[in-house]
Amino acid sequence: LLVLEAMKMEHPMRAPEDGVVLELRVAVGDQVEKGVLLLVVEPADGGTSGAEKGEA
């Protein structure tokens, strides 16, 4: 989904399930605080369980 950089280390963020990114709430270079919603994902099955996946 994205690569999060913290303390000069890169942390790839992978989706735990198939789905579609509906909304990306950050841009390259943005600094984010813990708990900030980074993106909104709709699971491939059309459910809503993945809506908060990708929180920092």
PDB file of C-alpha atoms in Angstrom:
ATOM      1  CA  LEU A   1       0.000   0.000   0.000  1.00  0.00           C
ATOM      2  CA  LEU A   2       2.714   2.448   1.011  1.00  0.00           C
ATOM      3  CA  VAL A   3       6.124   2.812   2.605  1.00  0.00           C
ATOM      4  CA  LEU A   4       6.252   4.614   5.948  1.00  0.00           C
ATOM      5  CA  GLU A   5       9.577   6.153   6.934  1.00  0.00           C
ATOM      6  CA  ALA A   6      10.382   6.585  10.620  1.00  0.00           C
ATOM      7  CA  MET A   7      13.782   7.457  12.070  1.00  0.00           C
ATOM      8  CA  LYS A   8      15.384   6.987   8.634  1.00  0.00           C
ATOM      9  CA  MET A   9      14.058   3.416   8.413  1.00  0.00           C
ATOM     10  CA  GLU A  10      11.506   2.363   5.802  1.00  0.00           C
ATOM     11  CA  HIS A  11       8.537   0.219   6.827  1.00  0.00           C
ATOM     12  CA  PRO A  12       6.444  -1.254   3.989  1.00  0.00           C
ATOM     13  CA  MET A  13       2.741  -1.295   4.831  1.00  0.00           C
ATOM     14  CA  ARG A  14       1.023  -4.273   3.213  1.00  0.00           C
ATOM     15  CA  ALA A  15      -2.669  -4.997   2.966  1.00  0.00           C
ATOM     16  CA  PRO A  16      -3.806  -7.959   5.083  1.00  0.00           C
ATOM     17  CA  GLU A  17      -6.430  -8.783   2.440  1.00  0.00           C
ATOM     18  CA  ASP A  18      -7.301  -7.962  -1.168  1.00  0.00           C
ATOM     19  CA  GLY A  19      -9.165  -4.728  -1.706  1.00  0.00           C
ATOM     20  CA  VAL A  20      -9.291  -1.319  -3.330  1.00  0.00           C
ATOM     21  CA  VAL A  21      -7.826   1.906  -1.938  1.00  0.00           C
ATOM     22  CA  LEU A  22     -10.749   4.333  -1.903  1.00  0.00           C
ATOM     23  CA  GLU A  23      -8.970   7.323  -0.411  1.00  0.00           C
ATOM     24  CA  LEU A  24      -5.349   8.258   0.294  1.00  0.00           C
ATOM     25  CA  ARG A  25      -5.213  10.836   3.084  1.00  0.00           C
ATOM     26  CA  VAL A  26      -1.474  11.596   3.022  1.00  0.00           C
ATOM     27  CA  ALA A  27       1.029  12.773   0.426  1.00  0.00           C
ATOM     28  CA  VAL A  28       4.705  12.017  -0.150  1.00  0.00           C
ATOM     29  CA  GLY A  29       6.757  13.784   2.512  1.00  0.00           C
ATOM     30  CA  ASP A  30       3.876  14.372   4.946  1.00  0.00           C
ATOM     31  CA  GLN A  31       4.688  13.989   8.629  1.00  0.00           C
ATOM     32  CA  VAL A  32       1.973  12.107  10.485  1.00  0.00           C
ATOM     33  CA  GLU A  33       1.251  11.477  14.140  1.00  0.00           C
ATOM     34  CA  LYS A  34       0.501   8.095  15.673  1.00  0.00           C
ATOM     35  CA  GLY A  35      -3.106   7.049  15.113  1.00  0.00           C
ATOM     36  CA  VAL A  36      -3.690   9.166  11.992  1.00  0.00           C
ATOM     37  CA  LEU A  37      -5.756   7.443   9.305  1.00  0.00           C
ATOM     38  CA  LEU A  38      -3.486   7.110   6.248  1.00  0.00           C
ATOM     39  CA  LEU A  39      -5.875   5.553   3.757  1.00  0.00           C
ATOM     40  CA  VAL A  40      -9.290   3.982   3.348  1.00  0.00           C
ATOM     41  CA  VAL A  41      -9.526   0.466   1.900  1.00  0.00           C
ATOM     42  CA  GLU A  42     -12.627  -1.361   0.696  1.00  0.00           C
ATOM     43  CA  PRO A  43     -12.176  -5.140   1.021  1.00  0.00           C
ATOM     44  CA  ALA A  44     -12.483  -7.079  -2.241  1.00  0.00           C
ATOM     45  CA  ASP A  45     -15.622  -8.791  -0.900  1.00  0.00           C
ATOM     46  CA  GLY A  46     -17.329  -5.376  -0.650  1.00  0.00           C
ATOM     47  CA  GLY A  47     -17.504  -5.366   3.155  1.00  0.00           C
ATOM     48  CA  THR A  48     -16.585  -2.480   5.429  1.00  0.00           C
ATOM     49  CA  SER A  49     -14.169  -4.234   7.783  1.00  0.00           C
ATOM     50  CA  GLY A  50     -11.109  -2.740   6.052  1.00  0.00           C
ATOM     51  CA  ALA A  51     -12.175   0.889   6.305  1.00  0.00           C
ATOM     52  CA  GLU A  52      -9.651   1.701   9.026  1.00  0.00           C
ATOM     53  CA  LYS A  53      -6.733  -0.411   7.885  1.00  0.00           C
ATOM     54  CA  GLY A  54      -3.537   1.566   7.460  1.00  0.00           C
ATOM     55  CA  GLU A  55      -3.645   3.628  10.636  1.00  0.00           C
ATOM     56  CA  ALA A  56      -0.230   4.940  11.660  1.00  0.00           C
TER      57      ALA A  56
END
